[in-house]
Short mmCIF file of C-alpha atoms and ligand atoms in Angstrom, two decimals:
data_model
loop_
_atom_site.label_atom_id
_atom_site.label_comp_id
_atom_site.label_asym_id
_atom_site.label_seq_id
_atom_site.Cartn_x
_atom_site.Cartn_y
_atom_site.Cartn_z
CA UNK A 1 160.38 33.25 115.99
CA UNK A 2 161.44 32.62 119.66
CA UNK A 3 165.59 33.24 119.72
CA UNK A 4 167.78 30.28 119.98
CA UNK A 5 169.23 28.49 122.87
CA UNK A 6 171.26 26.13 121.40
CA UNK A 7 173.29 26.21 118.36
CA UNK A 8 175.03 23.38 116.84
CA UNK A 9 178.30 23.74 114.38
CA UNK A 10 179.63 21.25 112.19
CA UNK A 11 183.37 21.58 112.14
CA UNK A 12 185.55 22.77 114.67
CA UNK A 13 188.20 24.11 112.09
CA UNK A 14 189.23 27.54 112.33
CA UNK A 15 185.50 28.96 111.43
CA UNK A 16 183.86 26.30 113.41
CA UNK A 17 186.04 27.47 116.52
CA UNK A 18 185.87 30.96 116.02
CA UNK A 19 181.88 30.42 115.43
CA UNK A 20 181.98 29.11 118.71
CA UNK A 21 184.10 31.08 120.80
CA UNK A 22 181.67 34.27 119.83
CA UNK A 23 178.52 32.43 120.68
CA UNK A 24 179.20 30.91 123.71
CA UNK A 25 180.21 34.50 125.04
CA UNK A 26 176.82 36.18 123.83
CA UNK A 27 175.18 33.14 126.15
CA UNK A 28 174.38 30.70 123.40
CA UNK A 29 174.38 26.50 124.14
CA UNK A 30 177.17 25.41 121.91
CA UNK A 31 177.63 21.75 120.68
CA UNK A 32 180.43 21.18 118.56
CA UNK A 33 181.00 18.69 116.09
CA UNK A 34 184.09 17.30 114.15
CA UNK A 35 184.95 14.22 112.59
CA UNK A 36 187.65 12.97 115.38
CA UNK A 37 188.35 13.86 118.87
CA UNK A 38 191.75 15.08 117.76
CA UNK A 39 189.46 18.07 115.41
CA UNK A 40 187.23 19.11 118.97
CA UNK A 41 190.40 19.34 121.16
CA UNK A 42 192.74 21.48 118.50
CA UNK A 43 189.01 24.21 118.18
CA UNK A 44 188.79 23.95 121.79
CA UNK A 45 192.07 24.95 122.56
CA UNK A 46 192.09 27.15 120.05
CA UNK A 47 188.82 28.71 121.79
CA UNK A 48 190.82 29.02 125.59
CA UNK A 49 193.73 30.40 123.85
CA UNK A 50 191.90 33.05 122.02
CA UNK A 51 189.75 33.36 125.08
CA UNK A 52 192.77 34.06 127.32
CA UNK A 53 193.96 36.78 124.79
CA UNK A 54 190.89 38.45 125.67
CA UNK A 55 191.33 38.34 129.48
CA UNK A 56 194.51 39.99 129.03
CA UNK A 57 193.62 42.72 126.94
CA UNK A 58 190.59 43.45 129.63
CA UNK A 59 188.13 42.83 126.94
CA UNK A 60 186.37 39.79 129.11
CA UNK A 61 186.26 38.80 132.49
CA UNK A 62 188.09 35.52 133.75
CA UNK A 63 184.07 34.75 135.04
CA UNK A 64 182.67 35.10 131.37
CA UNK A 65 185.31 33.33 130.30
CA UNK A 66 185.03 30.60 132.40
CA UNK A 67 180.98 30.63 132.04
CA UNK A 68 181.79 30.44 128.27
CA UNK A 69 183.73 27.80 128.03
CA UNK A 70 181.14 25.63 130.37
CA UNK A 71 178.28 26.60 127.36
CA UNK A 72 180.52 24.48 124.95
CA UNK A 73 179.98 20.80 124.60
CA UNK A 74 182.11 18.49 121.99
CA UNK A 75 180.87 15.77 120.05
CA UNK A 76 182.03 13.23 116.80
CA UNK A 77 177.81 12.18 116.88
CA UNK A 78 175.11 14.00 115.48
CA UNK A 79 172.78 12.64 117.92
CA UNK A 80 173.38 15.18 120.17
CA UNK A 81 171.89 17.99 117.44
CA UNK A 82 168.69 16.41 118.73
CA UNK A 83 167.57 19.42 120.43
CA UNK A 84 169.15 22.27 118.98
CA UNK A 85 167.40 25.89 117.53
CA UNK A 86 169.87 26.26 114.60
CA UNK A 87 172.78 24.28 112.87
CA UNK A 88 175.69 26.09 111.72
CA UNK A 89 177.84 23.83 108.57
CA UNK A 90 181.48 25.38 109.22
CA UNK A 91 182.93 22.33 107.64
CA UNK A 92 185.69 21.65 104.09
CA UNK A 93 184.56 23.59 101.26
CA UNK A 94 183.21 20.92 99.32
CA UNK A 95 179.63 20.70 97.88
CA UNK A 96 179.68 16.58 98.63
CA UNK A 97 180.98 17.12 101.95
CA UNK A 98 178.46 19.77 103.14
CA UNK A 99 175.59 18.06 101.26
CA UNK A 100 176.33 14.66 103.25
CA UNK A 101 176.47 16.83 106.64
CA UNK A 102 173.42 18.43 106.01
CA UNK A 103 171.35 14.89 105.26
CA UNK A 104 172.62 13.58 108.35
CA UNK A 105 171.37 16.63 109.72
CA UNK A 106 167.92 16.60 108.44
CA UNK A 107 167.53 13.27 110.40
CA UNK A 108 167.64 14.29 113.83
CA UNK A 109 167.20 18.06 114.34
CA UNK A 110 164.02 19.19 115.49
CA UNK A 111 161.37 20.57 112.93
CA UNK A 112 161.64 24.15 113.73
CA UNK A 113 165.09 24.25 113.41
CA UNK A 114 167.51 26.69 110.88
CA UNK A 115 170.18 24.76 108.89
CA UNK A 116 172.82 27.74 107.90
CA UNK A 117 176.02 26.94 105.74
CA UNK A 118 179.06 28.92 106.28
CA UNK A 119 180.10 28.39 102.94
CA UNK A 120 182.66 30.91 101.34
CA UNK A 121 181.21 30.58 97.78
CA UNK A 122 178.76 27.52 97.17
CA UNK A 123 175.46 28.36 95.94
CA UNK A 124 172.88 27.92 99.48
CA UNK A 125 169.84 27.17 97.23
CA UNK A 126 171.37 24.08 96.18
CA UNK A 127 172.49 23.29 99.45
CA UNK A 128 169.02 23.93 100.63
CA UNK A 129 167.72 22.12 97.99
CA UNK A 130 169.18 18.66 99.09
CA UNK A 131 167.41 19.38 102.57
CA UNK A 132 163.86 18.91 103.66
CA UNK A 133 163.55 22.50 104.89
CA UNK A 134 165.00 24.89 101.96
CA UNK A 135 162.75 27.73 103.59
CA UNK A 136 164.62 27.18 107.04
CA UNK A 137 167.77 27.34 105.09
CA UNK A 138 170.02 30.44 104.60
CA UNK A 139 174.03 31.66 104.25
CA UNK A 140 175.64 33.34 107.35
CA UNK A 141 179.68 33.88 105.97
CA UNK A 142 181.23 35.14 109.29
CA UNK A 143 184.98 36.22 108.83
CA UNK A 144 187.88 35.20 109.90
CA UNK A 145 189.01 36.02 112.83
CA UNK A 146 185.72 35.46 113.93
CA UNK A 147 186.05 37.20 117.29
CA UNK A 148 187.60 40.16 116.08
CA UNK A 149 185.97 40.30 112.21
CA UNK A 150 183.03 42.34 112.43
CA UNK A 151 180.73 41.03 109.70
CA UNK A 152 178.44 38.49 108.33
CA UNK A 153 177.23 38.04 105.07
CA UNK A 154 174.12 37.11 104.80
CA UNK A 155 172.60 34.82 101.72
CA UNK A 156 169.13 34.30 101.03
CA UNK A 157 168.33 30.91 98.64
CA UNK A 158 165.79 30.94 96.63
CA UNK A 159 163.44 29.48 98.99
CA UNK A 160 164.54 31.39 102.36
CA UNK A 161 161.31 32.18 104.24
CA UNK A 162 161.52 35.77 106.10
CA UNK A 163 161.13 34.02 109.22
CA UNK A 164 164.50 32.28 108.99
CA UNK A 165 166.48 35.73 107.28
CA UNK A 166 164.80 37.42 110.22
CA UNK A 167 166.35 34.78 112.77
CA UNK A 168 169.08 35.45 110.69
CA UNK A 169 169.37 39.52 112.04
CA UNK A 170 168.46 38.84 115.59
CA UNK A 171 171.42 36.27 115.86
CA UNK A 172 173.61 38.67 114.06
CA UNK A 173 172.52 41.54 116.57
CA UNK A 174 173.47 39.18 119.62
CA UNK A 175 176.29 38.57 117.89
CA UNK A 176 177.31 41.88 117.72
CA UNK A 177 177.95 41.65 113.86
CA UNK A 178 177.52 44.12 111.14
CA UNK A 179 175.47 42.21 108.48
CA UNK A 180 175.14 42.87 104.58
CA UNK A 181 173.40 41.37 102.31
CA UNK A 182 174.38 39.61 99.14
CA UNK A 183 172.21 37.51 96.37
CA UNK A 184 173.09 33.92 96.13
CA UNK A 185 175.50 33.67 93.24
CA UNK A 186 179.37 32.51 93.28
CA UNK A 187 181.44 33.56 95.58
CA UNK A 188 178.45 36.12 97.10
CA UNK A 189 180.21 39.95 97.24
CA UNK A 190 183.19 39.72 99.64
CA UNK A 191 185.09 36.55 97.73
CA UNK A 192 183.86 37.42 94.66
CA UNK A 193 186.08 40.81 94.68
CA UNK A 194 188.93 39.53 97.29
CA UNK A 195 189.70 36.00 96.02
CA UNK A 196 190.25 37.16 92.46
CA UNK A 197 192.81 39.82 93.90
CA UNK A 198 194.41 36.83 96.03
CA UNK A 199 194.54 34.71 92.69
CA UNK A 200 195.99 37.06 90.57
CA UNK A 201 198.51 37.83 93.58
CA UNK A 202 199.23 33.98 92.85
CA UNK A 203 199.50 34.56 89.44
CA UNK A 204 202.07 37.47 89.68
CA UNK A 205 203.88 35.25 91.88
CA UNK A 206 204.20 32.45 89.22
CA UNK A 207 205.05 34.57 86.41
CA UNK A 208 207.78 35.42 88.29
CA UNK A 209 206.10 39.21 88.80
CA UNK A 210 207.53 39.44 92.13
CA UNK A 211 208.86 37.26 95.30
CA UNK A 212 206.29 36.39 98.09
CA UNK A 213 207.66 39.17 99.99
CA UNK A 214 207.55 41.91 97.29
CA UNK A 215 203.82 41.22 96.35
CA UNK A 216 203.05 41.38 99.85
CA UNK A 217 205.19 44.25 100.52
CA UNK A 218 203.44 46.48 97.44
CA UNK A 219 199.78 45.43 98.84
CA UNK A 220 200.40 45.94 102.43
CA UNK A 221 202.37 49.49 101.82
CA UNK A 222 201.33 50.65 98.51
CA UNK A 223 197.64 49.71 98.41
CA UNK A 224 197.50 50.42 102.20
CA UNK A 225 195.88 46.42 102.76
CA UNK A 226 196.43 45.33 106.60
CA UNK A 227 198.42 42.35 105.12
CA UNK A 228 199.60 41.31 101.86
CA UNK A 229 197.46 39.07 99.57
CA UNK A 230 199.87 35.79 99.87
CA UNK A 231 199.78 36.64 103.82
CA UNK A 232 195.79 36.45 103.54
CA UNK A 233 195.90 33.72 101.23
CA UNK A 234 198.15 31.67 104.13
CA UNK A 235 195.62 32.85 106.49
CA UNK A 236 192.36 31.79 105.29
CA UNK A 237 193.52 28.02 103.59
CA UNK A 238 194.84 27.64 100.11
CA UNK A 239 192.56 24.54 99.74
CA UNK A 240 189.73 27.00 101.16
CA UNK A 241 190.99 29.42 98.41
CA UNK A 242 191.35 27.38 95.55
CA UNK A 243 187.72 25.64 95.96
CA UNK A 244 186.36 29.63 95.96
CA UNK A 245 188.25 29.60 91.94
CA UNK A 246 186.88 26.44 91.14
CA UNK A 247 183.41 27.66 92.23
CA UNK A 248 183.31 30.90 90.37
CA UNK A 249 185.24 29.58 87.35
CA UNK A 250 182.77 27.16 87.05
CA UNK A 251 179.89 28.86 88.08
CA UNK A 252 180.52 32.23 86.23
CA UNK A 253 182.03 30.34 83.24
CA UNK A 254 184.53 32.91 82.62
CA UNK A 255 188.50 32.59 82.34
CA UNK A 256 189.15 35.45 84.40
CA UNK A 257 188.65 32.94 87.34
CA UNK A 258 190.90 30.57 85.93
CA UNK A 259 193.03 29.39 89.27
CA UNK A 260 196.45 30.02 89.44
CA UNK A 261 198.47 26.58 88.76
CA UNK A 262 200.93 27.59 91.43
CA UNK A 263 197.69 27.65 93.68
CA UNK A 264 197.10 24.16 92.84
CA UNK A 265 200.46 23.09 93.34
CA UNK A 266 201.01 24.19 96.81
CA UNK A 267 197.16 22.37 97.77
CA UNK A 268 198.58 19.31 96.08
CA UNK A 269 201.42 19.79 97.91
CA UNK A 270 199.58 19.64 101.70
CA UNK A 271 201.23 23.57 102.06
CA UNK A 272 197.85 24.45 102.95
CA UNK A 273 199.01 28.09 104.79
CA UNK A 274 198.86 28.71 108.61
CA UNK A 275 196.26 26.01 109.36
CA UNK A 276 199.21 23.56 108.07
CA UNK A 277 202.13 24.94 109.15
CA UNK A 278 203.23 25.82 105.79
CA UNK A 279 202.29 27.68 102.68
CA UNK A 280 203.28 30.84 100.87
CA UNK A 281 205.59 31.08 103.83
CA UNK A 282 206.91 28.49 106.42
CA UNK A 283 205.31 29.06 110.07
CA UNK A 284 207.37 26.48 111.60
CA UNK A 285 209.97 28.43 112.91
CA UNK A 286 209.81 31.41 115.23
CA UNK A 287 209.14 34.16 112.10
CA UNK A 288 206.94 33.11 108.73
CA UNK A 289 209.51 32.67 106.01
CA UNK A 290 208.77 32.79 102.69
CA UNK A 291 208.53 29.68 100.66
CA UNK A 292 209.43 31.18 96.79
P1 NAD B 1 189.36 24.28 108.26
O1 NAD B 1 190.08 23.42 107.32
O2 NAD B 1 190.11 25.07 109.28
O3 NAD B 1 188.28 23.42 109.07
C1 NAD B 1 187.36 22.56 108.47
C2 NAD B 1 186.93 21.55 109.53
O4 NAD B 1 185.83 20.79 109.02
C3 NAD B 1 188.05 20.54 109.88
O5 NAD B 1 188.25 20.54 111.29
C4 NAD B 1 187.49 19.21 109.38
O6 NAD B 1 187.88 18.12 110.16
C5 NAD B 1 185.98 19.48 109.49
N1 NAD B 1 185.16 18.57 108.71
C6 NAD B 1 185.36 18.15 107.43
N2 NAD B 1 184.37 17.29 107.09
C7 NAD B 1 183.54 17.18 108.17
C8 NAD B 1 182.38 16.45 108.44
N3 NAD B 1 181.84 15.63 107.52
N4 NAD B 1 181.79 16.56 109.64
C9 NAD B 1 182.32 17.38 110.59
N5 NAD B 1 183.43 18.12 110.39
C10 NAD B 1 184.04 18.00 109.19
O7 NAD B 1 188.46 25.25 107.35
P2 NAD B 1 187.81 26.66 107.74
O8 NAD B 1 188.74 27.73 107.34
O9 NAD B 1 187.31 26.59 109.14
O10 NAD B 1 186.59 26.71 106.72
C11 NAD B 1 185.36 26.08 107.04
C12 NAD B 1 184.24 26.70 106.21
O11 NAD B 1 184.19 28.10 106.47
C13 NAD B 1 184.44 26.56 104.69
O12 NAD B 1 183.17 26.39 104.10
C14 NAD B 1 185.06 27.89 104.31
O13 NAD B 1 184.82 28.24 102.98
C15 NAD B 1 184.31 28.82 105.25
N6 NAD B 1 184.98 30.09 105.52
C16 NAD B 1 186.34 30.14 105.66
C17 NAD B 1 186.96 31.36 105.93
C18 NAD B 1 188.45 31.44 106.10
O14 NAD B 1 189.00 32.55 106.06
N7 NAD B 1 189.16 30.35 106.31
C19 NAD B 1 186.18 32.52 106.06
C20 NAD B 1 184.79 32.43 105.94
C21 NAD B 1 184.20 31.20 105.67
#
């Protein structure tokens, strides 16, 4: 398998942006797709902001940089996926909405290309299953902060040829990522041990355990964790983290997944964490303050 040139990813979000940024630096073709214009400014942005952090700390050149940023095109069509070497889903955790992207995809990238889903915990054999190439399908769960977060996880469906996990390595090598491994069941290994932690974190929380602060306090010092578990929880989406409960709580059929009602209510509540300006703490002042 010949290495890619161009890579498409389907949301712009903070994944999608972070997907980006890292390869448009390791000289991939980027085209980036969103639902609105609004979506592909906010990633890029967020791309030349993160890119300019970089500069500063020496750790790129204001060339590469520059030469990046020219590698990444934005787009609301799908037309443009015409002649890309792999897709990259980065979009809502939601089966129907990833299912829907990847059937749009199927009708206008090229034969040879790799659909990958950057799912956080939805099985990738049914995913791949509602495509026409489930062999050319696999998992590739980077982290977030993408540019700084060293590893993938990599799934395998059912159906995942070699060729395509191989693909798989050599992009993660370019990438400069640490890969493991994990079989294709809920949640895969990293979400399936950290987003029961961040849950019961929630849970301790509503039962009146602790304030935000305290919990995160105990974690950060007392468990040595670079952040609290409500910090994380802010960090990565509460609507990101609550579809990861649903999924292994249905999936694994066991109450010990049961989400936290106090997750549910801040989701229903739009306090969505960082990405919305609000969640276990309020980001819309100059420090986070906590919300409970
Ligand atoms: P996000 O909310 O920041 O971004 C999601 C983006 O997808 C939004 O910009 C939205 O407009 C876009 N989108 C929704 N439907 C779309 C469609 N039909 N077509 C194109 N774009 C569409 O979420 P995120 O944190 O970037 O998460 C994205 C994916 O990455 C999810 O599957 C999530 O589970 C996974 N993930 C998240 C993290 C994390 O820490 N947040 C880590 C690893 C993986």
């Amino acid at each position: 398998m010949a290495d890619f040139k161009t890579i498409g990813i389907v949301g712009a979000g903070q994944m999608g942006n972070g997907i980006a940024h890292v390869c448009a630096l390791a000289g991939y073709d980027v085209i980036l797709n969103d639902l609105s214009q609004d979506a592909l400014e906010h990633g890029l942005a967020t791309i030349e902001t993160n890119m300019t952090r970089q500069v500063s700390r020496e750790l790129l050149s204001v060339e590469d940089m520059k030469t990046a940023l020219h590698r990444i095109q934005t787009t609301t069509e799908y037309a443009p996926f015409g002649s890309i070497d792999l897709a990259i889903e980065a979009a809502t955790e939601n089966r129907e909405i990833k299912e829907k992207i990847f059937a749009s995809l199927c009708g206008v990238v090229p034969d040879h290309t790799i659909l990958a889903t950057n799912t956080s915990s939805i099985s990738v054999t049914r995913l791949a299953s509602t495509t026409d190439r489930p062999e050319r399908f696999i998992g590739l769960h980077f982290m977030n902060p993408v540019p700084l977060m060293n590893l993938m996880e990599i799934i395998r469906g059912l159906a995942t040829d070699q060729a395509t996990y191989e693909a798989a390595l050599a992009l993660a090598k370019r990438l400069g990522k640490t890969i493991t491994n994990a079989e294709d069941y809920p949640a895969f290994i990293v979400n399936r041990i950290l987003m029961p932690m961040i849950n019961e974190a929630v849970y301790a929380l509503y039962e009146g355990v602790g304030s935000v602060e305290s919990i995160d306090t105990a974690l950060h010092l007392g468990a040595n964790h670079p952040m609290g578990p409500l910090t994380l929880a802010d960090f990565i989406g509460l609507d990101t983290c609550l579809s990861i409960m649903q999924v292994l709580h249905d999936g694994l059929a066991d109450t010990k997944y049961r989400p936290c009602p106090l997750l549910v209510k801040y989701v229903e509540a739009g306090w969505l964490g960082r990405k919305a300006g609000r969640g276990f703490y309020d980001y819309r002042g100059d420090t986070p303050v906590p919300t409970r």
